[in-house]
CSV table of N, CA, C and O in Angstrom, one decimal:
chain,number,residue,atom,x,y,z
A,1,UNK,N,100.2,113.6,49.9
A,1,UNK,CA,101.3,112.6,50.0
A,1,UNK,C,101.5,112.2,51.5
A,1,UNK,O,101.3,113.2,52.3
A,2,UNK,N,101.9,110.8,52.0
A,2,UNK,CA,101.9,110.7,52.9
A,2,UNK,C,103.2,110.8,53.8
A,2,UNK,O,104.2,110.9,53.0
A,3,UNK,N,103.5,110.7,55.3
A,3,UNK,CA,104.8,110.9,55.6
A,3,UNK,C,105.5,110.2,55.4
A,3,UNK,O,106.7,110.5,55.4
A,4,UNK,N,105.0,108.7,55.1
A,4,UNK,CA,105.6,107.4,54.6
A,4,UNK,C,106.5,107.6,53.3
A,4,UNK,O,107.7,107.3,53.1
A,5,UNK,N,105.7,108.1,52.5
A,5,UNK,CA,106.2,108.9,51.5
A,5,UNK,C,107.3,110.2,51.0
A,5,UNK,O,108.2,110.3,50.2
A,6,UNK,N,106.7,111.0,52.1
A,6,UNK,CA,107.7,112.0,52.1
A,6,UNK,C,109.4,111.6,52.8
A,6,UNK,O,110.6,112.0,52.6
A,7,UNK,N,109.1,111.2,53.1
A,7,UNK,CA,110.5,110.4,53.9
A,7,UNK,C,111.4,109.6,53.3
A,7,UNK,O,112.6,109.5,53.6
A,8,UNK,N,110.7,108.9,52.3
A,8,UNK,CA,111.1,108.1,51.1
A,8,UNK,C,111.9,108.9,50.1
A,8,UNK,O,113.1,108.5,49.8
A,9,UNK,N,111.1,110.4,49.5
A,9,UNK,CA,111.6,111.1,48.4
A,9,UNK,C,112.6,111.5,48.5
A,9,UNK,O,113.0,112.1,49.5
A,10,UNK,N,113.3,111.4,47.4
A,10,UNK,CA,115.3,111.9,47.1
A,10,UNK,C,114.6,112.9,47.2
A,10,UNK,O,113.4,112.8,46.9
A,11,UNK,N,115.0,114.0,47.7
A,11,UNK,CA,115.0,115.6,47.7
A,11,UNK,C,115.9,116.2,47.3
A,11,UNK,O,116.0,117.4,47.0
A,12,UNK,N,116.8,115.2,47.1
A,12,UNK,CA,118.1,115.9,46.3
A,12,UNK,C,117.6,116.0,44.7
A,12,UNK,O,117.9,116.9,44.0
A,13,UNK,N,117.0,115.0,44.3
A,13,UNK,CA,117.0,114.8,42.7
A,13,UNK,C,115.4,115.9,42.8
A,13,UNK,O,115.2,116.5,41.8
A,14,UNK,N,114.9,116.0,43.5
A,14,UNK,CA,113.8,117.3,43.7
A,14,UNK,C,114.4,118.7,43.1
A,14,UNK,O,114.1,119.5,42.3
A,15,UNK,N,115.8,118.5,44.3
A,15,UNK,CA,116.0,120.2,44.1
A,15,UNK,C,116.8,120.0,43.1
A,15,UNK,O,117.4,121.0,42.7
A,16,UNK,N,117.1,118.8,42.6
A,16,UNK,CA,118.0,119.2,40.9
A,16,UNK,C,117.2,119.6,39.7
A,16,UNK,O,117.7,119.7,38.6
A,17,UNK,N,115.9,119.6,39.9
A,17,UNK,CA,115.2,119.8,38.6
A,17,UNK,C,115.2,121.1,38.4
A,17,UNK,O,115.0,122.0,39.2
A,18,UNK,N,115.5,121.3,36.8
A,18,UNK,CA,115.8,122.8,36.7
A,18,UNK,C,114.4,123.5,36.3
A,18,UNK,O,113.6,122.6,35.9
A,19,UNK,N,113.9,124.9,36.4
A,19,UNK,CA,112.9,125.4,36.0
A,19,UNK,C,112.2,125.1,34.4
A,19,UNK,O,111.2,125.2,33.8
A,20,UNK,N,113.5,124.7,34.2
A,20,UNK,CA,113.5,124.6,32.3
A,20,UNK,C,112.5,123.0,32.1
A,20,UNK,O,111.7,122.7,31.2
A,21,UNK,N,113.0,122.4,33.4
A,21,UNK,CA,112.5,121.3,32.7
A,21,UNK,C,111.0,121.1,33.7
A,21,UNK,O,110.0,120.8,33.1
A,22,UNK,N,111.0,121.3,35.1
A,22,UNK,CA,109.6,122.1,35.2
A,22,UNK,C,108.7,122.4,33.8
A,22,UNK,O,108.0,121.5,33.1
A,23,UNK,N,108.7,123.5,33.7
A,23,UNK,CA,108.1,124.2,32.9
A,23,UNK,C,108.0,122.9,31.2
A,23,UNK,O,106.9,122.9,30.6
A,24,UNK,N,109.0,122.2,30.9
A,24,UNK,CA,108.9,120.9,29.7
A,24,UNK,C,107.7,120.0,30.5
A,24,UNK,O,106.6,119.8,30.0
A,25,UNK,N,107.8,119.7,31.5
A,25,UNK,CA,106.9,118.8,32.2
A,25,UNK,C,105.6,119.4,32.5
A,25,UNK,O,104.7,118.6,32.1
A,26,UNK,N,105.2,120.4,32.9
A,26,UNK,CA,103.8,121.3,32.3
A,26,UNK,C,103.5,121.2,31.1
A,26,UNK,O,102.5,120.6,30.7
A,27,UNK,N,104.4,121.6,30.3
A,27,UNK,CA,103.8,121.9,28.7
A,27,UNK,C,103.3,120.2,28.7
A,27,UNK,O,102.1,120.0,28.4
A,28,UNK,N,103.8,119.6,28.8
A,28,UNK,CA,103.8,117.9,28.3
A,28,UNK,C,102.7,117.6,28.8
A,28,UNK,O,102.3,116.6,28.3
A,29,UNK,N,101.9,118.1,29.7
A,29,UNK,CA,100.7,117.2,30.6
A,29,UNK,C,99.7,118.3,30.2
A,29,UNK,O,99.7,119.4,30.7
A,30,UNK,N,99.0,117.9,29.3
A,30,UNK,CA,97.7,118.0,28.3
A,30,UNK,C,96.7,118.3,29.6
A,30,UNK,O,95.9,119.3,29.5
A,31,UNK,N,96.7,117.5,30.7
A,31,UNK,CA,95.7,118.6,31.9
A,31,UNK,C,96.2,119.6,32.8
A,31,UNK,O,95.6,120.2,33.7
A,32,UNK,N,97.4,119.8,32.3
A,32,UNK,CA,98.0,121.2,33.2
A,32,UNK,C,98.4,122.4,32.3
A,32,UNK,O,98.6,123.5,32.6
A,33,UNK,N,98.6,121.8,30.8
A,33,UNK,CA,99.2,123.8,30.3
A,33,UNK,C,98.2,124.1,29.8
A,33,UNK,O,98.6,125.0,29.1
A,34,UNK,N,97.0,123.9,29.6
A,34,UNK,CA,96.1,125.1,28.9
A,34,UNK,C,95.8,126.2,30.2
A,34,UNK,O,95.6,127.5,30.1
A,35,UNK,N,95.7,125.4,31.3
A,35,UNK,CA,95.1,126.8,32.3
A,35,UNK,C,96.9,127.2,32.5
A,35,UNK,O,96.7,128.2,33.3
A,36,UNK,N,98.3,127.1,32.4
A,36,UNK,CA,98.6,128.0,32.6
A,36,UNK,C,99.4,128.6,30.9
A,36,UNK,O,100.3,129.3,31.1
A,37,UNK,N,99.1,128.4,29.8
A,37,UNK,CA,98.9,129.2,29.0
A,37,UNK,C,98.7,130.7,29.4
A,37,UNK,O,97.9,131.3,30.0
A,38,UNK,N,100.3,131.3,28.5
A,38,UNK,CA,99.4,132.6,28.9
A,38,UNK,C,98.7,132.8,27.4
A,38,UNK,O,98.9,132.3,26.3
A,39,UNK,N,97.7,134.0,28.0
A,39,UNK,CA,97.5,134.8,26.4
A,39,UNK,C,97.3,136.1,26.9
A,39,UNK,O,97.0,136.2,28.1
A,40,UNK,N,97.6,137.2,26.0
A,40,UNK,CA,98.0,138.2,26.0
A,40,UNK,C,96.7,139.3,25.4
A,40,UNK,O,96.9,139.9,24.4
A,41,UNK,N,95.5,139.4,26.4
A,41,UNK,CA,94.2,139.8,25.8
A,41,UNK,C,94.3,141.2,25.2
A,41,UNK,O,93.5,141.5,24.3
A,42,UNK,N,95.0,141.9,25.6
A,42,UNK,CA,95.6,143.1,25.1
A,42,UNK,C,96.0,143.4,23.6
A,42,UNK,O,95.7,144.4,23.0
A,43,UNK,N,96.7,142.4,23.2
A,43,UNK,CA,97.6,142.0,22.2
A,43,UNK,C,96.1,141.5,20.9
A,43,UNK,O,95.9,141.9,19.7
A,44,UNK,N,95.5,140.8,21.5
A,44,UNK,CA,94.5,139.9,21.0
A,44,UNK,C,93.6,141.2,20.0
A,44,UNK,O,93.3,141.3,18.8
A,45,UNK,N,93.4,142.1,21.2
A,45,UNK,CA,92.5,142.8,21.1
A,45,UNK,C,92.9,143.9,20.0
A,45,UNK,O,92.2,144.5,19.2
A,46,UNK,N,94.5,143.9,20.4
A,46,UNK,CA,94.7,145.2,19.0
A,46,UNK,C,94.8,144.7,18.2
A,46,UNK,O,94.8,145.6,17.3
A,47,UNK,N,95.1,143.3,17.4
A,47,UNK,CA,95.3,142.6,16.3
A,47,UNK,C,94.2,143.2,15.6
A,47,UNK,O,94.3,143.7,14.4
A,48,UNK,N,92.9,143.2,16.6
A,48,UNK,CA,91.2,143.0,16.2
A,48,UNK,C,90.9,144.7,15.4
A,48,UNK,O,90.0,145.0,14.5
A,49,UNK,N,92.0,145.6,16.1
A,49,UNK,CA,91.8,146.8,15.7
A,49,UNK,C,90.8,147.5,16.3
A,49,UNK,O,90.4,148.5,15.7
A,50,UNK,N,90.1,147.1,17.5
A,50,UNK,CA,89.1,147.6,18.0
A,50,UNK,C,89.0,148.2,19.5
A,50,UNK,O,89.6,147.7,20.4
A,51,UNK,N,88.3,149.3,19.7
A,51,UNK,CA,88.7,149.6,21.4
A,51,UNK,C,88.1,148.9,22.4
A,51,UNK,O,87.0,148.6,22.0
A,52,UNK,N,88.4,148.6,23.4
A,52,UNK,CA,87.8,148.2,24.5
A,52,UNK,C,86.8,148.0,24.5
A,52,UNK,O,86.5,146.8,24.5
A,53,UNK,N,85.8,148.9,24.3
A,53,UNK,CA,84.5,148.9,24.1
A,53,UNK,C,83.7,148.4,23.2
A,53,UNK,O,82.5,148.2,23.5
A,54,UNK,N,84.0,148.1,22.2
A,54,UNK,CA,83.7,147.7,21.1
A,54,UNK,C,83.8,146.3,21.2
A,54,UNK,O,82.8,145.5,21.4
A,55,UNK,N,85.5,145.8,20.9
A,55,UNK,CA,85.8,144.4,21.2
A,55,UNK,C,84.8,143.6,22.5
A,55,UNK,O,84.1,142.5,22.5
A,56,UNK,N,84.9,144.4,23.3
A,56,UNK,CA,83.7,143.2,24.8
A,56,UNK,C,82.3,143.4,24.5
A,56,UNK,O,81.4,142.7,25.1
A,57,UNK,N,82.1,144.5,23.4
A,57,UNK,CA,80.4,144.4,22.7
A,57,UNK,C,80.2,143.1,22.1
A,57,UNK,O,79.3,142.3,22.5
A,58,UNK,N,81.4,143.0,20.5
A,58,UNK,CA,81.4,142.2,19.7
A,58,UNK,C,81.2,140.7,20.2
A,58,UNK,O,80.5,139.7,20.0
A,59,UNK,N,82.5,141.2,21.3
A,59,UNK,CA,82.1,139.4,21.4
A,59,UNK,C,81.5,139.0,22.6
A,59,UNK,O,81.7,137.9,23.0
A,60,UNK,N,81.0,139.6,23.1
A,60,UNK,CA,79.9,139.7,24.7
A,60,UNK,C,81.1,139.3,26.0
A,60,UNK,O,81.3,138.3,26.6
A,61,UNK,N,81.6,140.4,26.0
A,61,UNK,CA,82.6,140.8,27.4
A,61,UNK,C,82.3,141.6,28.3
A,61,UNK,O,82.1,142.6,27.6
A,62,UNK,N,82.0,141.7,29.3
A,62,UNK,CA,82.1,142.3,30.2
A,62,UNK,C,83.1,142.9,30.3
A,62,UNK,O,84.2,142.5,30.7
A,63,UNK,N,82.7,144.6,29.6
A,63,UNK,CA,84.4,146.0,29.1
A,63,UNK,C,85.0,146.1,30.7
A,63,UNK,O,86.2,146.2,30.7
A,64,UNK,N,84.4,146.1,32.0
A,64,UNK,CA,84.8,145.9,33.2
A,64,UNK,C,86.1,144.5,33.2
A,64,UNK,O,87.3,144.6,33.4
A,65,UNK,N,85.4,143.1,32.8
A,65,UNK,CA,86.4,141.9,32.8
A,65,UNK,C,87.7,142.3,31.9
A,65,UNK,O,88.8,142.3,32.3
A,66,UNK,N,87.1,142.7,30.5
A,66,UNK,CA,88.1,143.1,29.8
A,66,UNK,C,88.8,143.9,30.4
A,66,UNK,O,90.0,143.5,30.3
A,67,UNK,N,88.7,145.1,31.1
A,67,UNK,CA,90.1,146.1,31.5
A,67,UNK,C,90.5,145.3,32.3
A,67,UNK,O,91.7,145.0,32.1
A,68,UNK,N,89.9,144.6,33.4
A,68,UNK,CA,90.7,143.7,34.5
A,68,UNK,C,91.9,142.5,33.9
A,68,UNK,O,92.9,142.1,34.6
A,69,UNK,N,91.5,141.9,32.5
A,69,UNK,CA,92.4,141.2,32.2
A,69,UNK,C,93.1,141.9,31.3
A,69,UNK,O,94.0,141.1,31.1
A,70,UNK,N,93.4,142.9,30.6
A,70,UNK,CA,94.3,143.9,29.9
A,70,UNK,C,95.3,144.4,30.8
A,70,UNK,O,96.5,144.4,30.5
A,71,UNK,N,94.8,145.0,32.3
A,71,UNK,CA,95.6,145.6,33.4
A,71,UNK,C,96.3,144.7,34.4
A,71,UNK,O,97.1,145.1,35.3
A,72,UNK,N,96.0,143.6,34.2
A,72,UNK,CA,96.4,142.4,34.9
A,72,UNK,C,96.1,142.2,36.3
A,72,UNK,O,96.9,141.6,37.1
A,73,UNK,N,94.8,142.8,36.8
A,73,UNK,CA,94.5,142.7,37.6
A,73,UNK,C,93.8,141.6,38.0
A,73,UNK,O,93.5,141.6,39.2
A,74,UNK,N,93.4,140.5,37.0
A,74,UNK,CA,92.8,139.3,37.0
A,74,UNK,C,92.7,138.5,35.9
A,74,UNK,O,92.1,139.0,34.9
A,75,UNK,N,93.1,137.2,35.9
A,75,UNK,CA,93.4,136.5,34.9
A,75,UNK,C,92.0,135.9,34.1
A,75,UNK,O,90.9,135.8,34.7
A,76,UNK,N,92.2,135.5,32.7
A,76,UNK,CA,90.9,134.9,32.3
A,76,UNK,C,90.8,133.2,32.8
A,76,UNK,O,91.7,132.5,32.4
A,77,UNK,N,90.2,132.8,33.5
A,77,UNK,CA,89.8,131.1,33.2
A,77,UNK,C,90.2,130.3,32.4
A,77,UNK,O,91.1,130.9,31.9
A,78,UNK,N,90.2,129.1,31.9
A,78,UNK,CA,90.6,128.3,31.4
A,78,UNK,C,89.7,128.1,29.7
A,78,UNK,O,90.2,127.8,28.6
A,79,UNK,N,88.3,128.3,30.0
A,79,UNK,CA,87.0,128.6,29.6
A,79,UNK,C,87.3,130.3,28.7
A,79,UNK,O,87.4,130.7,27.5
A,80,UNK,N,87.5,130.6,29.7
A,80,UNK,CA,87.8,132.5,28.7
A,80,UNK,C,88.9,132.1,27.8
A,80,UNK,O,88.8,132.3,26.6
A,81,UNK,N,89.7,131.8,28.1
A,81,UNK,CA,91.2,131.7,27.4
A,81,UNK,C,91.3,131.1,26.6
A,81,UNK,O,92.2,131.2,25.8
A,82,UNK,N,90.2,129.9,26.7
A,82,UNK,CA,90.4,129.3,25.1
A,82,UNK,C,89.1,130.0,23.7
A,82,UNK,O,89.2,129.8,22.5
A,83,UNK,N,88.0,130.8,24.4
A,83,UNK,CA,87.6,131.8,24.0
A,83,UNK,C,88.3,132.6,23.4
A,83,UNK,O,88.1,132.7,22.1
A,84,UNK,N,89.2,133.4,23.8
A,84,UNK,CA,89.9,134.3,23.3
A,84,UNK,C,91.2,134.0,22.3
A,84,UNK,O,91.9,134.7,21.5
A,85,UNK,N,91.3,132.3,22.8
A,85,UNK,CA,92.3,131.7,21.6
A,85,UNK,C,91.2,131.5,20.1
A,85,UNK,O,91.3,131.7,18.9
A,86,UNK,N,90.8,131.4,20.6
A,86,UNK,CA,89.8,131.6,19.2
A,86,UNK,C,89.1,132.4,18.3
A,86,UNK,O,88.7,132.3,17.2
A,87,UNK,N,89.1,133.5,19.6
A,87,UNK,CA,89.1,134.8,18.7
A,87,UNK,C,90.2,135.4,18.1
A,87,UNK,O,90.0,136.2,17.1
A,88,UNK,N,91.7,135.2,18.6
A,88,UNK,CA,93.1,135.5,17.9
A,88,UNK,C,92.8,134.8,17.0
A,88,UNK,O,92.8,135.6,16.0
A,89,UNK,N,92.5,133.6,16.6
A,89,UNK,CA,92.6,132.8,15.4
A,89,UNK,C,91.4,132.9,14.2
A,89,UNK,O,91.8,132.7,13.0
A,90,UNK,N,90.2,133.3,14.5
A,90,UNK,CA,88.9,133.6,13.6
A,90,UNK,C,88.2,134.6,14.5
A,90,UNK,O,87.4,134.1,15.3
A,91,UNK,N,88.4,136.2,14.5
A,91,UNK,CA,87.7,137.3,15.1
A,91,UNK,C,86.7,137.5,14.3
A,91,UNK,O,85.7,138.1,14.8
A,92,UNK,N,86.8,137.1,13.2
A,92,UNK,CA,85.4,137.4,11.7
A,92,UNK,C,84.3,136.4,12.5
A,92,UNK,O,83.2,136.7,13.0
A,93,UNK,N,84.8,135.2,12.5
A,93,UNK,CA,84.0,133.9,12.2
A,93,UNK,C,83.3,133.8,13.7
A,93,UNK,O,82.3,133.1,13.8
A,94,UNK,N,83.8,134.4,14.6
A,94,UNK,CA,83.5,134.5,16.3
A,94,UNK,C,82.0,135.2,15.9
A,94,UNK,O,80.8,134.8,16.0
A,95,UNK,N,82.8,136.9,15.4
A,95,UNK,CA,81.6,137.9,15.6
A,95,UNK,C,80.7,136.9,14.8
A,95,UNK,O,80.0,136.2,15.5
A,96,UNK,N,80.5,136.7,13.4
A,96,UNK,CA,79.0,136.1,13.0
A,96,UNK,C,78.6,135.0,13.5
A,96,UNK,O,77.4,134.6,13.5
A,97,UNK,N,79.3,134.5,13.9
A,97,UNK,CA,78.7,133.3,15.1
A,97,UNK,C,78.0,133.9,16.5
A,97,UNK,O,77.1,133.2,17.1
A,98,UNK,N,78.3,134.9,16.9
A,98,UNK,CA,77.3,135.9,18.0
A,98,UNK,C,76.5,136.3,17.1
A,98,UNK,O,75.4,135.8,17.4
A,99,UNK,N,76.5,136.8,16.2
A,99,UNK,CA,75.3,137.7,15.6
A,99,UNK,C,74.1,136.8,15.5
A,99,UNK,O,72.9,137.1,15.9
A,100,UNK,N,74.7,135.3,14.8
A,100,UNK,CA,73.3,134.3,14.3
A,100,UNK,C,72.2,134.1,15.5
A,100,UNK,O,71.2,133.5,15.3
């Protein structure tokens, strides 16, 4: 933005925007909430009923990536996360689709 610009902007009607509505205005813009989507790979994972090890076999994880995004030491991608939205939603239909 330029200074031409910034100089221009109410900053008042800036700092009135509440978090609430922030966060409406993310959700609303189709190129900004999928990467901040959360998902909860942990959660994902016990649905599946399977351990660590198993689950990042099944569906070709790196059990290293996996504890890193379980421990929250590193988030999945935009790419991983919709991966893993799809394994919450079809974990059957995932695995035989790796197997074929």
């Amino acid at each position: 933005m330029s200074k031409a610009a910034l100089d221009t902007l109410d900053w008042a009607a800036v700092d009135a925007v509440t978090d609430a509505e922030i966060a409406r205005q993310i959700a609303a813009d189709a190129d900004v909430a999928p990467e901040i989507l959360p998902v909860d790979v942990k959660a994902i994972r016990r649905v599946t009923g399977l351990s660590q090890t198993v689950f990042a076999a099944r569906y070709r994880i790196p059990v290293g990536t996996l504890r890193d995004w379980e421990q929250g030491r590193k988030q999945p991608d935009s790419t991983a996360r919709a991966y893993l939205h799809v394994i919450a939603r079809s974990p059957d239909m995932v695995a035989i689709a790796l197997e074929a």
